[in-house]
Amino acid sequence: MKISLLEPLGVPESVIRGLSSELTKAGHEFVCYDKKTTDKKELAERSKDSDIVMIANNPYPDEVVESAERLKMLAVAFTGIDHVGLAACKKKGVAVCNCAGYSNETVAELAVGLAVGVLRHILPADQAARTGKTSAGLTGREICGRTVGIVGTGRIGIRTAQLFGAFGAKLLGCARHESEEAKAAGIRFVGLGELLRNSDIVSLHLPLNAETRKSFGKEQFSQMRPGAVFLNCARGAIVDNEALAEALNSGKIAGAGIDVFDMEPPIPEDYPLLHAKNVLLTPHVAFASEESMLRRAKIEFGNVTAFLAGRPENLCKI
């Protein structure tokens, strides 16, 4: 079979050579592209004659799926699959496998890091130190003893809760399914409204789908405490980010740590959050660490190997 990796996976070439060698030894053709593209014609050309296509977070829309006549499997080196043309995959019977779990630790650590950054005014403090200023106006707040609300208690949400718990925080959770694993992590499940009203930090960990898109907006921010901090390391489109900017600028909430936006970076200069008060921004880096990139590369190639053996792993419901 022909297997095409359409974009880099964030690991050294030697890692890709090592992982792909097992495929070529088994008689499969492996093609690797060192630059990603969002051009649909180029994506279609790269996918031409491919039985298996491997991507990360590169958009792979319905029309590209439809043009790939031999496509049998789409291997996605990401947790979310909202950037994939799932309707066409379902119609054509294309298997979609993701890399769920590769970034649990990495995303959770950044969520906590953003919270610390906002609560302890780390960015303004850095600027103060560099410009000859004192600590005046930089008195921060502790996580210990505060209440953290986890919206979405999947693997990443649970790991985030565990890390906040290690700081001494009380944990609330809101999810469709109240798992025993989440309860074991110390999460007490409540409704969303109660979580918002009682949390000092609200951390979002939902998948993006038709139900969750723009589901967190003005109504939800209006229920939060005035001193609350909002974190989003999940998907930008889950949130009405104009409403978030308004809540920050009006003082309705005290701060935010945001890693994801309505688009992939670079962020347009007129984007509301770029000009909002008390917000710490990172350009979609929550998933990316040396360790997580290596994990996902191994999972990605493992998914391909399992599919070729007739035992698909990490198969997504579409």
Short mmCIF file of C-alpha atoms in Angstrom, two decimals:
data_model
loop_
_atom_site.label_atom_id
_atom_site.label_comp_id
_atom_site.label_asym_id
_atom_site.label_seq_id
_atom_site.Cartn_x
_atom_site.Cartn_y
_atom_site.Cartn_z
CA MET A 1 0.00 0.00 0.00
CA LYS A 2 1.02 3.61 -0.47
CA ILE A 3 1.25 5.59 2.75
CA SER A 4 1.65 9.38 2.59
CA LEU A 5 2.61 11.62 5.50
CA LEU A 6 1.44 15.06 4.39
CA GLU A 7 3.09 17.25 7.02
CA PRO A 8 5.88 17.19 9.62
CA LEU A 9 5.12 15.64 13.00
CA GLY A 10 7.42 17.84 15.06
CA VAL A 11 10.09 15.19 15.60
CA PRO A 12 13.57 14.75 14.06
CA GLU A 13 13.80 13.18 10.61
CA SER A 14 15.69 10.28 12.16
CA VAL A 15 12.59 9.39 14.18
CA ILE A 16 10.41 9.38 11.06
CA ARG A 17 12.97 7.25 9.22
CA GLY A 18 13.07 4.77 12.06
CA LEU A 19 9.29 4.50 12.42
CA SER A 20 8.64 4.32 8.68
CA SER A 21 11.33 1.69 8.09
CA GLU A 22 9.02 -0.98 9.49
CA LEU A 23 6.47 -0.07 6.82
CA THR A 24 8.94 -0.14 3.94
CA LYS A 25 10.44 -3.41 5.17
CA ALA A 26 6.96 -4.89 4.94
CA GLY A 27 6.80 -3.85 1.28
CA HIS A 28 4.73 -0.68 1.61
CA GLU A 29 5.57 2.59 -0.15
CA PHE A 30 6.12 5.53 2.23
CA VAL A 31 6.16 9.16 1.11
CA CYS A 32 6.87 12.06 3.48
CA TYR A 33 6.39 15.80 2.89
CA ASP A 34 8.48 18.22 4.93
CA LYS A 35 6.14 21.21 4.60
CA LYS A 36 2.43 21.42 5.35
CA THR A 37 -0.04 23.01 2.97
CA THR A 38 -3.63 24.18 3.24
CA ASP A 39 -4.08 24.37 -0.53
CA LYS A 40 -6.79 21.88 -1.42
CA LYS A 41 -5.36 21.13 -4.86
CA GLU A 42 -1.95 20.44 -3.39
CA LEU A 43 -3.47 18.24 -0.69
CA ALA A 44 -5.36 16.31 -3.34
CA GLU A 45 -2.18 15.89 -5.37
CA ARG A 46 -0.25 14.65 -2.33
CA SER A 47 -3.06 12.21 -1.52
CA LYS A 48 -3.30 10.88 -5.07
CA ASP A 49 -2.97 7.09 -5.21
CA SER A 50 -2.54 6.92 -1.42
CA ASP A 51 -4.20 4.11 0.50
CA ILE A 52 -3.35 5.68 3.85
CA VAL A 53 -2.92 9.39 4.52
CA MET A 54 -1.23 10.67 7.67
CA ILE A 55 -1.78 14.21 8.95
CA ALA A 56 -1.56 16.16 12.21
CA ASN A 57 -3.63 19.34 12.48
CA ASN A 58 -3.55 20.15 8.78
CA PRO A 59 -7.14 20.71 7.54
CA TYR A 60 -8.27 17.80 5.38
CA PRO A 61 -11.72 18.77 4.06
CA ASP A 62 -14.47 16.69 2.48
CA GLU A 63 -13.51 17.53 -1.09
CA VAL A 64 -9.95 16.28 -0.58
CA VAL A 65 -11.24 13.05 0.98
CA GLU A 66 -13.56 12.58 -1.98
CA SER A 67 -10.75 13.13 -4.48
CA ALA A 68 -8.54 10.45 -2.90
CA GLU A 69 -9.96 7.45 -4.75
CA ARG A 70 -7.86 4.79 -3.03
CA LEU A 71 -8.06 6.23 0.48
CA LYS A 72 -8.85 3.59 3.10
CA MET A 73 -7.50 5.15 6.29
CA LEU A 74 -6.84 8.65 7.59
CA ALA A 75 -4.35 8.66 10.45
CA VAL A 76 -4.61 11.86 12.49
CA ALA A 77 -1.74 12.77 14.81
CA PHE A 78 -4.00 14.83 17.02
CA THR A 79 -6.67 14.29 19.66
CA GLY A 80 -9.42 16.32 18.00
CA ILE A 81 -10.61 15.46 14.50
CA ASP A 82 -12.78 18.53 13.84
CA HIS A 83 -10.40 19.60 11.03
CA VAL A 84 -11.17 16.45 9.03
CA GLY A 85 -13.91 15.97 6.44
CA LEU A 86 -15.76 13.39 8.48
CA ALA A 87 -18.88 13.39 6.32
CA ALA A 88 -16.88 12.28 3.29
CA CYS A 89 -14.93 9.74 5.36
CA LYS A 90 -18.16 8.22 6.61
CA LYS A 91 -19.66 8.16 3.12
CA LYS A 92 -16.59 6.46 1.63
CA GLY A 93 -16.00 4.11 4.56
CA VAL A 94 -12.61 5.64 5.36
CA ALA A 95 -11.33 4.69 8.81
CA VAL A 96 -10.22 7.66 10.93
CA CYS A 97 -7.79 6.99 13.77
CA ASN A 98 -6.50 9.64 16.17
CA CYS A 99 -3.77 9.88 18.79
CA ALA A 100 -5.91 10.31 21.89
CA GLY A 101 -3.86 10.53 25.05
CA TYR A 102 -0.56 11.71 23.62
CA SER A 103 -0.87 15.25 25.04
CA ASN A 104 -2.69 14.69 28.34
CA GLU A 105 0.26 15.72 30.48
CA THR A 106 1.43 18.51 28.21
CA VAL A 107 -1.94 20.25 27.90
CA ALA A 108 -2.70 19.87 31.60
CA GLU A 109 0.64 21.39 32.56
CA LEU A 110 0.10 24.41 30.33
CA ALA A 111 -3.40 24.96 31.71
CA VAL A 112 -1.97 25.11 35.21
CA GLY A 113 0.90 27.25 33.97
CA LEU A 114 -1.49 29.75 32.45
CA ALA A 115 -3.44 29.88 35.71
CA VAL A 116 -0.26 30.58 37.68
CA GLY A 117 0.79 33.16 35.10
CA VAL A 118 -2.48 35.05 35.41
CA LEU A 119 -2.90 34.76 39.19
CA ARG A 120 0.72 35.76 39.93
CA HIS A 121 0.94 38.43 37.20
CA ILE A 122 4.06 36.79 35.80
CA LEU A 123 4.14 38.66 32.48
CA PRO A 124 3.65 42.14 34.04
CA ALA A 125 6.14 41.19 36.77
CA ASP A 126 8.72 40.25 34.14
CA GLN A 127 8.22 43.61 32.43
CA ALA A 128 8.48 45.41 35.77
CA ALA A 129 11.79 43.71 36.56
CA ARG A 130 13.18 44.59 33.13
CA THR A 131 12.16 48.26 33.31
CA GLY A 132 13.39 49.19 36.76
CA LYS A 133 10.01 49.02 38.49
CA THR A 134 9.08 47.52 41.84
CA SER A 135 6.51 44.92 42.88
CA ALA A 136 3.86 47.59 43.40
CA GLY A 137 0.50 46.44 42.04
CA LEU A 138 1.73 42.89 41.45
CA THR A 139 0.34 41.15 44.52
CA GLY A 140 -0.98 37.82 43.31
CA ARG A 141 -3.32 35.08 44.46
CA GLU A 142 -2.70 31.45 45.38
CA ILE A 143 -4.28 28.37 43.84
CA CYS A 144 -4.23 26.56 47.18
CA GLY A 145 -7.64 26.61 48.81
CA ARG A 146 -9.42 27.93 45.73
CA THR A 147 -12.07 26.09 43.73
CA VAL A 148 -11.27 24.93 40.20
CA GLY A 149 -14.09 23.98 37.86
CA ILE A 150 -13.25 21.48 35.12
CA VAL A 151 -15.68 21.67 32.19
CA GLY A 152 -15.20 18.36 30.38
CA THR A 153 -13.70 15.51 32.38
CA GLY A 154 -12.05 13.40 29.73
CA ARG A 155 -8.43 12.34 30.03
CA ILE A 156 -7.01 15.85 29.77
CA GLY A 157 -9.63 17.33 32.07
CA ILE A 158 -8.92 14.69 34.71
CA ARG A 159 -5.16 15.18 34.49
CA THR A 160 -5.62 18.95 34.78
CA ALA A 161 -7.76 18.40 37.87
CA GLN A 162 -5.10 16.17 39.40
CA LEU A 163 -2.45 18.85 38.95
CA PHE A 164 -4.66 21.57 40.41
CA GLY A 165 -5.48 19.19 43.25
CA ALA A 166 -1.76 18.86 43.99
CA PHE A 167 -1.73 22.63 44.57
CA GLY A 168 -4.43 22.17 47.20
CA ALA A 169 -7.40 23.28 45.12
CA LYS A 170 -10.96 22.05 45.57
CA LEU A 171 -12.31 20.45 42.40
CA LEU A 172 -15.69 20.71 40.70
CA GLY A 173 -16.56 19.04 37.41
CA CYS A 174 -19.24 19.16 34.76
CA ALA A 175 -19.55 16.48 32.09
CA ARG A 176 -22.06 14.34 30.24
CA HIS A 177 -20.71 11.22 31.91
CA GLU A 178 -19.62 11.22 35.56
CA SER A 179 -16.72 8.77 35.45
CA GLU A 180 -15.34 6.94 38.45
CA GLU A 181 -11.84 7.95 37.36
CA ALA A 182 -12.80 11.62 37.64
CA LYS A 183 -14.34 11.06 41.06
CA ALA A 184 -11.18 9.27 42.16
CA ALA A 185 -9.23 12.38 41.15
CA GLY A 186 -11.26 14.35 43.68
CA ILE A 187 -13.77 15.91 41.31
CA ARG A 188 -17.25 16.59 42.66
CA PHE A 189 -19.77 16.71 39.82
CA VAL A 190 -22.27 19.56 39.64
CA GLY A 191 -24.29 21.28 36.92
CA LEU A 192 -22.59 23.87 34.74
CA GLY A 193 -24.37 26.79 36.39
CA GLU A 194 -23.31 25.73 39.87
CA LEU A 195 -19.76 25.17 38.67
CA LEU A 196 -19.55 28.65 37.15
CA ARG A 197 -21.00 30.35 40.22
CA ASN A 198 -18.66 28.61 42.63
CA SER A 199 -15.33 28.35 40.80
CA ASP A 200 -12.37 30.69 41.14
CA ILE A 201 -10.79 29.10 38.06
CA VAL A 202 -12.77 27.59 35.18
CA SER A 203 -10.79 25.34 32.83
CA LEU A 204 -12.37 24.23 29.56
CA HIS A 205 -11.65 20.72 28.22
CA LEU A 206 -14.43 19.92 25.76
CA PRO A 207 -14.16 18.55 22.20
CA LEU A 208 -15.33 20.76 19.36
CA ASN A 209 -18.46 19.52 17.63
CA ALA A 210 -21.83 20.83 16.49
CA GLU A 211 -23.13 20.77 20.05
CA THR A 212 -20.21 22.56 21.70
CA ARG A 213 -19.40 25.16 19.02
CA LYS A 214 -19.89 28.66 20.53
CA SER A 215 -21.54 27.04 23.54
CA PHE A 216 -19.55 29.13 26.02
CA GLY A 217 -20.44 32.81 25.72
CA LYS A 218 -21.98 35.84 27.36
CA GLU A 219 -24.51 33.84 29.37
CA GLN A 220 -21.82 31.61 30.85
CA PHE A 221 -19.40 34.46 31.61
CA SER A 222 -22.19 36.38 33.33
CA GLN A 223 -22.54 33.52 35.82
CA MET A 224 -18.87 33.48 36.79
CA ARG A 225 -17.42 35.15 39.86
CA PRO A 226 -15.98 38.66 39.38
CA GLY A 227 -12.57 37.43 40.53
CA ALA A 228 -12.60 34.28 38.40
CA VAL A 229 -10.01 33.22 35.84
CA PHE A 230 -11.03 31.43 32.63
CA LEU A 231 -8.73 28.95 30.86
CA ASN A 232 -9.09 27.46 27.39
CA CYS A 233 -6.60 24.89 26.13
CA ALA A 234 -9.28 22.92 24.26
CA ARG A 235 -10.68 24.49 21.09
CA GLY A 236 -11.10 28.19 20.36
CA ALA A 237 -14.40 27.84 18.52
CA ILE A 238 -16.12 26.45 21.61
CA VAL A 239 -16.01 29.97 23.05
CA ASP A 240 -17.57 33.23 21.88
CA ASN A 241 -14.25 35.04 22.15
CA GLU A 242 -15.78 38.47 21.59
CA ALA A 243 -17.92 37.83 24.66
CA LEU A 244 -14.80 36.72 26.54
CA ALA A 245 -12.99 39.93 25.59
CA GLU A 246 -16.01 41.93 26.74
CA ALA A 247 -16.10 40.08 30.06
CA LEU A 248 -12.41 40.82 30.60
CA ASN A 249 -12.60 44.47 29.62
CA SER A 250 -15.68 45.11 31.75
CA GLY A 251 -14.18 43.41 34.79
CA LYS A 252 -16.88 40.74 34.83
CA ILE A 253 -14.09 38.20 35.21
CA ALA A 254 -10.60 38.91 36.48
CA GLY A 255 -8.42 37.22 33.90
CA ALA A 256 -7.94 34.51 31.31
CA GLY A 257 -5.30 32.17 29.94
CA ILE A 258 -5.97 31.24 26.33
CA ASP A 259 -4.07 28.88 24.02
CA VAL A 260 -6.66 28.38 21.26
CA PHE A 261 -8.56 30.79 19.04
CA ASP A 262 -11.14 30.93 16.26
CA MET A 263 -8.31 30.38 13.81
CA GLU A 264 -4.84 28.89 13.87
CA PRO A 265 -2.05 31.42 14.53
CA PRO A 266 -0.95 33.89 13.32
CA ILE A 267 -3.79 35.82 14.95
CA PRO A 268 -5.16 38.87 13.05
CA GLU A 269 -4.23 42.20 14.60
CA ASP A 270 -7.88 43.15 15.15
CA TYR A 271 -8.74 39.96 17.05
CA PRO A 272 -10.57 41.02 20.25
CA LEU A 273 -8.50 38.99 22.70
CA LEU A 274 -5.28 40.66 21.56
CA HIS A 275 -6.57 43.90 23.04
CA ALA A 276 -8.39 42.56 26.10
CA LYS A 277 -7.33 43.22 29.68
CA ASN A 278 -5.62 40.69 31.93
CA VAL A 279 -5.32 37.89 29.40
CA LEU A 280 -2.29 35.67 28.88
CA LEU A 281 -2.11 34.26 25.34
CA THR A 282 -0.07 31.43 23.83
CA PRO A 283 -0.20 30.49 20.10
CA HIS A 284 -1.68 26.97 20.34
CA VAL A 285 1.28 25.34 22.02
CA ALA A 286 -0.51 23.36 24.74
CA PHE A 287 -0.13 20.05 22.90
CA ALA A 288 3.51 20.61 21.94
CA SER A 289 6.39 19.34 24.04
CA GLU A 290 9.37 17.22 23.06
CA GLU A 291 7.86 14.31 24.93
CA SER A 292 4.35 14.63 23.51
CA MET A 293 5.60 15.00 19.93
CA LEU A 294 7.54 11.76 20.24
CA ARG A 295 4.55 10.00 21.83
CA ARG A 296 2.17 11.05 19.09
CA ALA A 297 4.58 10.04 16.30
CA LYS A 298 4.84 6.57 17.82
CA ILE A 299 1.06 6.34 18.24
CA GLU A 300 0.47 7.61 14.70
CA PHE A 301 2.70 4.99 13.10
CA GLY A 302 1.35 2.38 15.49
CA ASN A 303 -2.16 3.17 14.29
CA VAL A 304 -1.06 2.65 10.68
CA THR A 305 0.63 -0.65 11.51
CA ALA A 306 -2.44 -1.86 13.41
CA PHE A 307 -4.73 -0.93 10.54
CA LEU A 308 -2.53 -2.78 8.05
CA ALA A 309 -2.71 -5.83 10.32
CA GLY A 310 -6.50 -5.67 10.33
CA ARG A 311 -6.69 -4.60 13.98
CA PRO A 312 -7.42 -0.84 13.95
CA GLU A 313 -6.51 1.06 17.10
CA ASN A 314 -7.79 4.47 18.26
CA LEU A 315 -10.62 4.21 15.74
CA CYS A 316 -12.89 7.26 15.92
CA LYS A 317 -16.66 7.12 15.76
CA ILE A 318 -17.80 9.29 12.86
#
